[in-house]
Short mmCIF file of C-alpha atoms in Angstrom, two decimals:
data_model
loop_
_atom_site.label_atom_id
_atom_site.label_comp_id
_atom_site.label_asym_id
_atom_site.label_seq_id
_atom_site.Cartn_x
_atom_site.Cartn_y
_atom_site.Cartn_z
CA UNK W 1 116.12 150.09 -40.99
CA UNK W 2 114.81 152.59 -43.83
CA UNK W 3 117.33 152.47 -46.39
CA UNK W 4 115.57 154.63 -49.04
CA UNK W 5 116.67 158.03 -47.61
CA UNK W 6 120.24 156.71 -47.34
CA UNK W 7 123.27 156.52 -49.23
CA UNK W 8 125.40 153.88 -49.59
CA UNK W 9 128.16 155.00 -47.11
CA UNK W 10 125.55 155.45 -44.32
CA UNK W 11 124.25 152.18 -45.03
CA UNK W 12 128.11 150.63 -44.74
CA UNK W 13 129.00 152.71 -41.85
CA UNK W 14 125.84 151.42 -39.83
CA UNK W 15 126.14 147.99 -40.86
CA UNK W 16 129.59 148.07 -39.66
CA UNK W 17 127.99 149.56 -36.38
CA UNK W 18 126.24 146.58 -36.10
CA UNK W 19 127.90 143.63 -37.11
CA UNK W 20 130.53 144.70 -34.74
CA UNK W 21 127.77 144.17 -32.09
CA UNK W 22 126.32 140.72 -32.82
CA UNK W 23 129.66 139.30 -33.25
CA UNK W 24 130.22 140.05 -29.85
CA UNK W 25 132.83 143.23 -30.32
CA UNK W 26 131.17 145.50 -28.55
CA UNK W 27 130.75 149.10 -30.21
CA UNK W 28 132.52 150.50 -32.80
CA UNK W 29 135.06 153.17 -30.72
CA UNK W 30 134.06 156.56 -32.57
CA UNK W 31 137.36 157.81 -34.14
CA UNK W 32 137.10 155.24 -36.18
CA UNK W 33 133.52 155.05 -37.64
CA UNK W 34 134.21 158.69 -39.20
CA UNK W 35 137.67 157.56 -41.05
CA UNK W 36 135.91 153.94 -42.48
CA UNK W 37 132.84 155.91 -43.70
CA UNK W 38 134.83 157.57 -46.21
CA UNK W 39 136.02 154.24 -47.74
CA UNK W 40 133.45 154.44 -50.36
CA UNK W 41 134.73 157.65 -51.51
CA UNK W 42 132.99 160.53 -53.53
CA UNK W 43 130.46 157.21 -54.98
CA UNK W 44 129.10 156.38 -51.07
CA UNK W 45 127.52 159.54 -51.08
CA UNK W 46 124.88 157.83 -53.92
CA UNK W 47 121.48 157.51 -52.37
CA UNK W 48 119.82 154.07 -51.87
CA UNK W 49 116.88 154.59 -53.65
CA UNK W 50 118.80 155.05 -56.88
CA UNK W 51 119.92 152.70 -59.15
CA UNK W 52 123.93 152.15 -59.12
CA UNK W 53 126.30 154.21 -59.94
CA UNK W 54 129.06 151.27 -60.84
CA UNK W 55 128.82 148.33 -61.98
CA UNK W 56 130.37 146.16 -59.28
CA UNK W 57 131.95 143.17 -59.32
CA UNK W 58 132.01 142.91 -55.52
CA UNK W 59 128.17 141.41 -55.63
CA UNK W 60 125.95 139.72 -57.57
CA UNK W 61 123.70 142.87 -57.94
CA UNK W 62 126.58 145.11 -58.22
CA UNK W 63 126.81 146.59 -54.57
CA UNK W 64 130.16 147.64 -53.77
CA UNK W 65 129.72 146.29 -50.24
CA UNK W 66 130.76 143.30 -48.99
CA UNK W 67 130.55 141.81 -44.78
CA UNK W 68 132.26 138.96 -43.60
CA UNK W 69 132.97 137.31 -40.51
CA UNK W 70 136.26 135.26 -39.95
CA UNK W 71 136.42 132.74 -37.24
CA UNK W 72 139.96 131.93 -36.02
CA UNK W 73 141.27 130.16 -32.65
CA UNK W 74 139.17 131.01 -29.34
CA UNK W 75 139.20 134.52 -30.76
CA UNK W 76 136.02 136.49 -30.79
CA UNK W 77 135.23 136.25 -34.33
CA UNK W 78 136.48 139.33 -36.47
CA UNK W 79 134.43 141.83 -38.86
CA UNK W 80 135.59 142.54 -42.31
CA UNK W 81 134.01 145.34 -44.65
CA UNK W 82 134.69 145.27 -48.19
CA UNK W 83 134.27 147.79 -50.79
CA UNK W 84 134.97 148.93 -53.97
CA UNK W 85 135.42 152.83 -53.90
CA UNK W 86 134.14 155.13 -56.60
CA UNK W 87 134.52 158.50 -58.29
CA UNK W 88 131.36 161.13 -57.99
CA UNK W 89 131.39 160.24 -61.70
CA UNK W 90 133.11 156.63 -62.08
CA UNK W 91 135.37 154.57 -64.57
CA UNK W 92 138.39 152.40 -63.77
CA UNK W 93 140.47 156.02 -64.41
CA UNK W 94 138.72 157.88 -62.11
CA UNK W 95 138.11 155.02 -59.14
CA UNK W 96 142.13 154.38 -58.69
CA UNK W 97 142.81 157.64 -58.62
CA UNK W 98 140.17 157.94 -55.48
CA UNK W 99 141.44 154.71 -53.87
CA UNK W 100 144.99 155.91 -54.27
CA UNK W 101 143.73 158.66 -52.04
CA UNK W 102 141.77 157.34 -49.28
CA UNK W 103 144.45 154.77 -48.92
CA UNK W 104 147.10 157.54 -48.53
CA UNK W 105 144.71 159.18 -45.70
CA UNK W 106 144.22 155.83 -44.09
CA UNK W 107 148.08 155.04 -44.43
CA UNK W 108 148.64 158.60 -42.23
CA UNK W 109 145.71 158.01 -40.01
CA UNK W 110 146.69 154.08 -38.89
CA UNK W 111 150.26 154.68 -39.39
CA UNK W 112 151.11 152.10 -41.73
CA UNK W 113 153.01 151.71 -45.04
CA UNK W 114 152.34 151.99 -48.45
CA UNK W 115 155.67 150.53 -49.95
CA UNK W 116 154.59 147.11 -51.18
CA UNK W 117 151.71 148.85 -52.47
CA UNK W 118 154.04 151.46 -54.17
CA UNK W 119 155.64 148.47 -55.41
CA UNK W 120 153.65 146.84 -57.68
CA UNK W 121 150.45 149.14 -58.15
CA UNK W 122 151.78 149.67 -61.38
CA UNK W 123 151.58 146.42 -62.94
CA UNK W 124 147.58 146.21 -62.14
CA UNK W 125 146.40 149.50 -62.52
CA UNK W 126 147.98 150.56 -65.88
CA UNK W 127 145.10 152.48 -67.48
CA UNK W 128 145.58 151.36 -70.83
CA UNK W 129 144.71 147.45 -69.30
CA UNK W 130 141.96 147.97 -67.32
CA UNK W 131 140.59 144.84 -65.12
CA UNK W 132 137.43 144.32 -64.41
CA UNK W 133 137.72 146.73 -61.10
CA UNK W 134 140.52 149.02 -59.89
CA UNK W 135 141.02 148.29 -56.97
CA UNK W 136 138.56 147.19 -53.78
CA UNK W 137 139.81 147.85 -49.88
CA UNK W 138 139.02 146.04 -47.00
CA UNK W 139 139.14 146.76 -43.08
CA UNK W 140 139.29 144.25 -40.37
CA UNK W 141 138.44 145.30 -37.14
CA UNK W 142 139.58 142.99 -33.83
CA UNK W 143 138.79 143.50 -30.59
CA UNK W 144 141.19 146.02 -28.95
CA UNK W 145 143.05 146.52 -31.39
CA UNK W 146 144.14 148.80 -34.10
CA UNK W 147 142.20 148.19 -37.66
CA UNK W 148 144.11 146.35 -40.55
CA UNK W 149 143.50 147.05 -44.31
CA UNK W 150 144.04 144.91 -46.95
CA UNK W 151 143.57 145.97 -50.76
CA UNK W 152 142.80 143.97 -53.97
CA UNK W 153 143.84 144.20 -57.49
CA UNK W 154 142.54 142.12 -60.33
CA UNK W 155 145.52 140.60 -62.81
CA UNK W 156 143.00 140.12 -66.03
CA UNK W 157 143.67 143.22 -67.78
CA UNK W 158 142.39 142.72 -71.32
CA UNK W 159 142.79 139.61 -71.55
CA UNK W 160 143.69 136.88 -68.98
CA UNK W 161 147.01 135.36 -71.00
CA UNK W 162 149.00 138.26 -68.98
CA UNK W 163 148.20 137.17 -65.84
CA UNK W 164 150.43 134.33 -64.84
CA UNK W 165 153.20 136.80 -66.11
CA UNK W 166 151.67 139.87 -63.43
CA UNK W 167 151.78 137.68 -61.08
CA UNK W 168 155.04 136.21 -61.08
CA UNK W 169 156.65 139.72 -61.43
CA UNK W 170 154.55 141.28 -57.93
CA UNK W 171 155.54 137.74 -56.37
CA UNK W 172 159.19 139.07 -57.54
CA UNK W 173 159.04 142.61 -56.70
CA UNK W 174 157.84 141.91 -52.91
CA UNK W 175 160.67 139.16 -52.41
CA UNK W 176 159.19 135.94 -53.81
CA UNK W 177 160.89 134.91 -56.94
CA UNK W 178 161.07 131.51 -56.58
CA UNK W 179 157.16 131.44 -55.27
CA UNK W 180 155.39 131.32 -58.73
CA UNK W 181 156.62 128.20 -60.59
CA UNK W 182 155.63 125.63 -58.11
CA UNK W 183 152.56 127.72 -57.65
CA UNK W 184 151.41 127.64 -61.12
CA UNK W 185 152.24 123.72 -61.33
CA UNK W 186 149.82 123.05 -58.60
CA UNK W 187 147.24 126.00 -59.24
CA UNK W 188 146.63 125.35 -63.08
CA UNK W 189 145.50 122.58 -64.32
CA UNK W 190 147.65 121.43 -67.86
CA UNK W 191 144.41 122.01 -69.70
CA UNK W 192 143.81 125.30 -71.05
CA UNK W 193 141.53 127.39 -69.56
CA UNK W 194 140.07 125.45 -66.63
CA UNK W 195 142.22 127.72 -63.79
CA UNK W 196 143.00 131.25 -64.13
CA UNK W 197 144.83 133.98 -62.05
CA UNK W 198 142.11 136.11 -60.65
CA UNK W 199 143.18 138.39 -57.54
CA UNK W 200 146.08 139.58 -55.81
CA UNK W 201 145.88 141.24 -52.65
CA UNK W 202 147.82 142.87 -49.87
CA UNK W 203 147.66 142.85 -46.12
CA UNK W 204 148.24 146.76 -44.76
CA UNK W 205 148.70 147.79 -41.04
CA UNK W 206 149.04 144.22 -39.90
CA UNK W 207 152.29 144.11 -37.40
CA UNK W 208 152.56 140.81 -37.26
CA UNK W 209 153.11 138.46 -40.63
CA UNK W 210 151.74 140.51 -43.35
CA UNK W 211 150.38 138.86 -46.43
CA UNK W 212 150.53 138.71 -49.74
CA UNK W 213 147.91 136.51 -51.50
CA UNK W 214 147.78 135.07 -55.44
CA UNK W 215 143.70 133.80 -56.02
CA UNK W 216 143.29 131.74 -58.73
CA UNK W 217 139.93 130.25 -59.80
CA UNK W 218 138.98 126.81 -60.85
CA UNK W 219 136.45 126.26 -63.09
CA UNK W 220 134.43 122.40 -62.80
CA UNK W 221 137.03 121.53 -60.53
CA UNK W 222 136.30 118.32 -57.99
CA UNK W 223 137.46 117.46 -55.17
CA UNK W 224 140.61 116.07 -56.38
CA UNK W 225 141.32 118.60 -58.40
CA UNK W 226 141.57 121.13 -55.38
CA UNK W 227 143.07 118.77 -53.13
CA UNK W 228 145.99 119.23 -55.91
CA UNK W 229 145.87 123.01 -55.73
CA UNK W 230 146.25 123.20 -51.86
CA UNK W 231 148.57 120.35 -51.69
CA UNK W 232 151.53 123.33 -52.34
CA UNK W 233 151.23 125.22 -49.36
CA UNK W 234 152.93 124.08 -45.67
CA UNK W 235 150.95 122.50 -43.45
CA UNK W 236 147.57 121.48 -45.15
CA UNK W 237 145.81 118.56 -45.20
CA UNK W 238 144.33 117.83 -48.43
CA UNK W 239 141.98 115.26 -46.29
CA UNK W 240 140.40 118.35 -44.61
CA UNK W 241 139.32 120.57 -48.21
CA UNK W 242 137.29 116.93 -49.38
CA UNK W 243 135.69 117.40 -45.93
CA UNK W 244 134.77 121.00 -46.85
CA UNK W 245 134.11 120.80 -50.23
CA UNK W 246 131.68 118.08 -49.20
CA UNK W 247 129.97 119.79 -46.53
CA UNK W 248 129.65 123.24 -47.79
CA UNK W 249 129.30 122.42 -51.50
CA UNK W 250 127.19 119.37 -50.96
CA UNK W 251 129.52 116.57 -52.67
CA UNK W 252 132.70 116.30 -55.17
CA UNK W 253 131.75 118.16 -57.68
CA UNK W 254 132.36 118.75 -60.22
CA UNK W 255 131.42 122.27 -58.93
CA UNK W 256 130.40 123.23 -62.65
CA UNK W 257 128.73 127.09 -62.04
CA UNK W 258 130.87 129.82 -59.97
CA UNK W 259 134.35 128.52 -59.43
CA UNK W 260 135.80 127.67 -56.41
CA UNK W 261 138.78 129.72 -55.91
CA UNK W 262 142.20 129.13 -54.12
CA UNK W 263 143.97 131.55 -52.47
CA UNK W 264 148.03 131.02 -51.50
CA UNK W 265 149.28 133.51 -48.56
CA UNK W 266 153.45 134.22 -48.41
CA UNK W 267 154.81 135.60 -45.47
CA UNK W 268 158.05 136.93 -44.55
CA UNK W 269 160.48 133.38 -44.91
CA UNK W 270 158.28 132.00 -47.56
CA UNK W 271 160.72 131.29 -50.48
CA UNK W 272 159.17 128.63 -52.94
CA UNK W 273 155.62 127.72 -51.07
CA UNK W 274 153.57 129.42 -49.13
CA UNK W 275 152.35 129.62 -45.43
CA UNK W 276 148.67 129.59 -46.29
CA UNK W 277 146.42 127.95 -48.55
CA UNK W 278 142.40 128.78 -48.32
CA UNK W 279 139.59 127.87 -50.18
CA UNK W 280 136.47 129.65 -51.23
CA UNK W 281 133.72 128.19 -51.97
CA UNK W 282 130.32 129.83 -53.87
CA UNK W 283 128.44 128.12 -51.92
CA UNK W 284 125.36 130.48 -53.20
CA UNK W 285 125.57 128.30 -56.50
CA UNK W 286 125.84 125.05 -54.61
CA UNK W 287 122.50 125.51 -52.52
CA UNK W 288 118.63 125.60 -53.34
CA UNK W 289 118.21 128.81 -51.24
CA UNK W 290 119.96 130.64 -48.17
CA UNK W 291 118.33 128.70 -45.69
CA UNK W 292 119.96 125.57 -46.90
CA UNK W 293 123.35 127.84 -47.09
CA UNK W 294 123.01 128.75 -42.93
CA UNK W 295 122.24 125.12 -42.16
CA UNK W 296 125.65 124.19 -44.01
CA UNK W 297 127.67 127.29 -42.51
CA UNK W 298 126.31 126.37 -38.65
CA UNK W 299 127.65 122.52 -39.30
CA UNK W 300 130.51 124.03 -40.81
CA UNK W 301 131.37 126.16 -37.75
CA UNK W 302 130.06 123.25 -35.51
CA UNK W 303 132.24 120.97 -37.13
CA UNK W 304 135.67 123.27 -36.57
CA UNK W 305 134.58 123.92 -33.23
CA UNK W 306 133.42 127.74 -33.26
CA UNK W 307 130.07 128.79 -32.40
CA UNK W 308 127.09 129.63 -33.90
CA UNK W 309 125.72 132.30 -32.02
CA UNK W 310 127.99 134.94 -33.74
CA UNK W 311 127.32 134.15 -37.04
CA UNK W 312 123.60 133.55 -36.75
CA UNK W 313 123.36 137.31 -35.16
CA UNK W 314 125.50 138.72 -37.87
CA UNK W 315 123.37 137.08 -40.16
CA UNK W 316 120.05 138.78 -38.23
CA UNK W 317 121.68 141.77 -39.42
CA UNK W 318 122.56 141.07 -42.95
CA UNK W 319 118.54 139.58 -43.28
CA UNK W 320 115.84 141.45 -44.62
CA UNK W 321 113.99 138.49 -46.13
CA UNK W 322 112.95 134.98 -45.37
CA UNK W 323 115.93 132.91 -45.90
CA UNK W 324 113.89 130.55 -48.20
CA UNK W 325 112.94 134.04 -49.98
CA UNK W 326 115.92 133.62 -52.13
CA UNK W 327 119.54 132.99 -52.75
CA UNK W 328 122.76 134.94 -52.25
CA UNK W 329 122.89 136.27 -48.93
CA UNK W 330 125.01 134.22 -48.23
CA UNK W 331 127.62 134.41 -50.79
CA UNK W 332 130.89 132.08 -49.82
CA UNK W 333 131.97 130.55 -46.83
CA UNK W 334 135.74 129.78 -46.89
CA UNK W 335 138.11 127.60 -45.26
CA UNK W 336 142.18 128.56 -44.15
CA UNK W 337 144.85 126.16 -43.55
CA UNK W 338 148.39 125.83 -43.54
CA UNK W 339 150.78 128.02 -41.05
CA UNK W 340 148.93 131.13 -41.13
CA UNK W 341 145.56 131.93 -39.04
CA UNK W 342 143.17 128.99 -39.94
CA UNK W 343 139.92 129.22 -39.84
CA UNK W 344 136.51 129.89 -41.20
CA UNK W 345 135.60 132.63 -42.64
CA UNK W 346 131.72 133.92 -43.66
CA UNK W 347 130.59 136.29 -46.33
CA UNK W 348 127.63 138.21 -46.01
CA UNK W 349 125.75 139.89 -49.15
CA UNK W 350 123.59 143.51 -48.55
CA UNK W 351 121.24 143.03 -51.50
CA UNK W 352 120.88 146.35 -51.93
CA UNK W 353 119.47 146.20 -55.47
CA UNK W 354 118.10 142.73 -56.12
CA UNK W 355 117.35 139.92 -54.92
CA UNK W 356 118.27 136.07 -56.93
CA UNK W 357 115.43 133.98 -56.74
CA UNK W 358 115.64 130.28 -55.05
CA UNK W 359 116.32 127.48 -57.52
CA UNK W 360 114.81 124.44 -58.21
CA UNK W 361 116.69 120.55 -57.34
CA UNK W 362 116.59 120.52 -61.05
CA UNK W 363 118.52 123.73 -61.24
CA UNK W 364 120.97 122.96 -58.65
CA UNK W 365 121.60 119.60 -60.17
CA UNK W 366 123.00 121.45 -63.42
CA UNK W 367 125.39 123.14 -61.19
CA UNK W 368 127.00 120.49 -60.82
CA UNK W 369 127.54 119.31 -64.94
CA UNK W 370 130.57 119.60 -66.54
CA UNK W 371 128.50 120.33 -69.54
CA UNK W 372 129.12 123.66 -68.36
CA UNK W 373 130.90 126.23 -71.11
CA UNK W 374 134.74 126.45 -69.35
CA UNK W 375 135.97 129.49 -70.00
CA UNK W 376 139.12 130.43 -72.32
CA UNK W 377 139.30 134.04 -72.37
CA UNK W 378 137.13 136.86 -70.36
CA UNK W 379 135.30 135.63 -67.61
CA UNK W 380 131.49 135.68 -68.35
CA UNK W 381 129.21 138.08 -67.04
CA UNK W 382 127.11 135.10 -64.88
CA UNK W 383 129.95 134.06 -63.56
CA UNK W 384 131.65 136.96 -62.67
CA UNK W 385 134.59 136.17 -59.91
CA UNK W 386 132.61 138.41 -57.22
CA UNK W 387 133.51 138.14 -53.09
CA UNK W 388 136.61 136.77 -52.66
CA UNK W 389 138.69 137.28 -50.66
#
């Protein structure tokens, strides 16, 4: 593919094209290729060859597109695009108020609602806090069926401190008021500064148990540490994240560089705990290069009993390098438990702008030091929260 005459929302909109095929989905049905290549708004229509437009924090090299590829059941395996939308001329001002709109075009054009949004958009995107993004939107397209949004908001306006208290008031607002103290006993550690409230997100157009998800990030957490944070939602196994933690991250920890982060999912009948508990794991940080991270992901995948094949044809997509040619492509891979859709999901990085060279055994080792800084206040620029979700 010749990306240097295209712009950013070409490059999305064919990637979507064919990611949808190597999964196994089939083609992308055409009404709806038109409608998701506007998600970048006014900003997709940036050329490839240029430098970006917006600094995002969706990537390490600030693309505001993100792939993954969620695993769940005997389902084929699901497609998710990511992005971060943007103004013709951007800042945080300018990008809600174009996210604001696409979302009311895509809430008319898939017929679903906006009221939880409506709901607590206001406590994120007050422009006189402004995160460290407005807001990103995601589609998920499943075979056959209708495609489901889900949007992102960041809760460390300023200064992180206000967080816990965002939080607790969306948790109120969308029926959950009894959700956040057991979730903050369980997600923070008692010492200052080691977990923090990063992302809150919300599933749109899904018929069927829509979500509402707190992320918080854990910074030189081990093993035990985690197995604390997920021990708060129904039905996980706190046996199964030591499994994962030392398969994908290659031992206990502590996982010193990019955090790991939890994320908590409340349904409809959740009062105090939630449904869902998944973890998300950097894995980019925890690996010499990306051939080491597809050799973790296809035991991973092996070891829950989901194929290969799907994600090694998505990732034939995602390549244009040698896999030892660097580090980051593969971003996260994630693990859900609990009551609601487990499964593995798969992130995929474009590298659009740069490429993170492979690092050394010696390199790697120091990921794993808890002589690493732990941060108290902003999150630092290396180790930006980026691909969640």
């Amino acid at each position: 593919m010749d990306l240097s005459a295209m712009s950013l929302s070409e490059y999305a909109r064919e990637q979507l094209r064919s990611m949808h095929r190597a999964v196994g989905l089939g083609d992308v049905p055409g009404e709806l290729l038109g409608p998701i290549g506007t998600m970048l708004g006014p900003g997709g229509s940036r050329l490839l060859s240029e430098p970006p437009l917006w600094s995002s924090e969706l990537s390490d090299d600030k693309t505001p597109i993100e792939f993954s590829i969620a695993f769940e059941g005997e389902q084929t395996p699901t497609v998710r695009l990511c992005v971060e939308p943007m103004a013709e001329s951007p800042s945080h001002a300018a990008n809600v108020q174009i996210s604001k709109e696409i979302l009311q075009l895509y809430s008319e054009r898939f017929s679903f609602s906006l009221d939880q949004f409506d709901q607590v958009s206001e406590l994120f995107l007050d422009p006189g806090l402004a995160g460290r993004f407005a807001i990103w939107v995601s589609v998920v397209l499943k075979r056959n069926d209708t495609p489901t949004f889900k949007v992102y908001f960041t809760p460390d306006q300023q200064a992180l401190a206000v967080a816990p208290a965002l939080i607790e008031q969306a948790l109120a607002r969308l029926g959950f008021p009894e959700a956040f103290a057991p979730l903050r006993r369980h997600a923070l550690r008692p010492e200052p500064g080691l977990d923090q409230f990063t992302f809150f997100s919300l599933d749109l157009g899904e018929r069927l148990r829509s979500r509402v998800k707190v992320y918080a990030s854990h910074f030189a957490a081990d093993v035990t540490d985690i197995e604390r944070a997920g021990r708060v939602a129904r039905g996980v196994e706190p046996g199964r994240l030591r499994d994962f933690c030392y398969l994908v991250g290659g031992g206990p920890g502590p996982f010193a560089a990019r955090p790991l982060i939890s994320s908590y999912a409340f349904v409809e009948g959740d009062t105090d705990r939630p449904s869902g508990y998944t973890l998300h794991l950097p894995i980019r940080d925890y690996v010499t290069d990306d051939q080491q991270s597809r050799a973790r992901v296809n035991a991973l995948l092996s070891q829950h009993g989901f194929p290969t094949a799907p994600f090694e044809r998505a990732l034939g997509v995602a390549a244009r390098r040698p896999l030892e040619g660097g580090v980051g492509m593969i971003p996260y891979a994630s693990l859900r438990l609990g009551l609601v859709r487990p499964g593995v999901t798969i992130y995929l990085s474009s590298e659009l702008y740069e490429t993170v060279r492979p690092r050394s055994w010696r390199a790697l080792a120091d990921n794993y030091s808890r002589s690493t800084v732990v941060p108290t206040g902003r999150i630092p620029e290396d180790l930006s929260l980026n691909s969640v979700k």
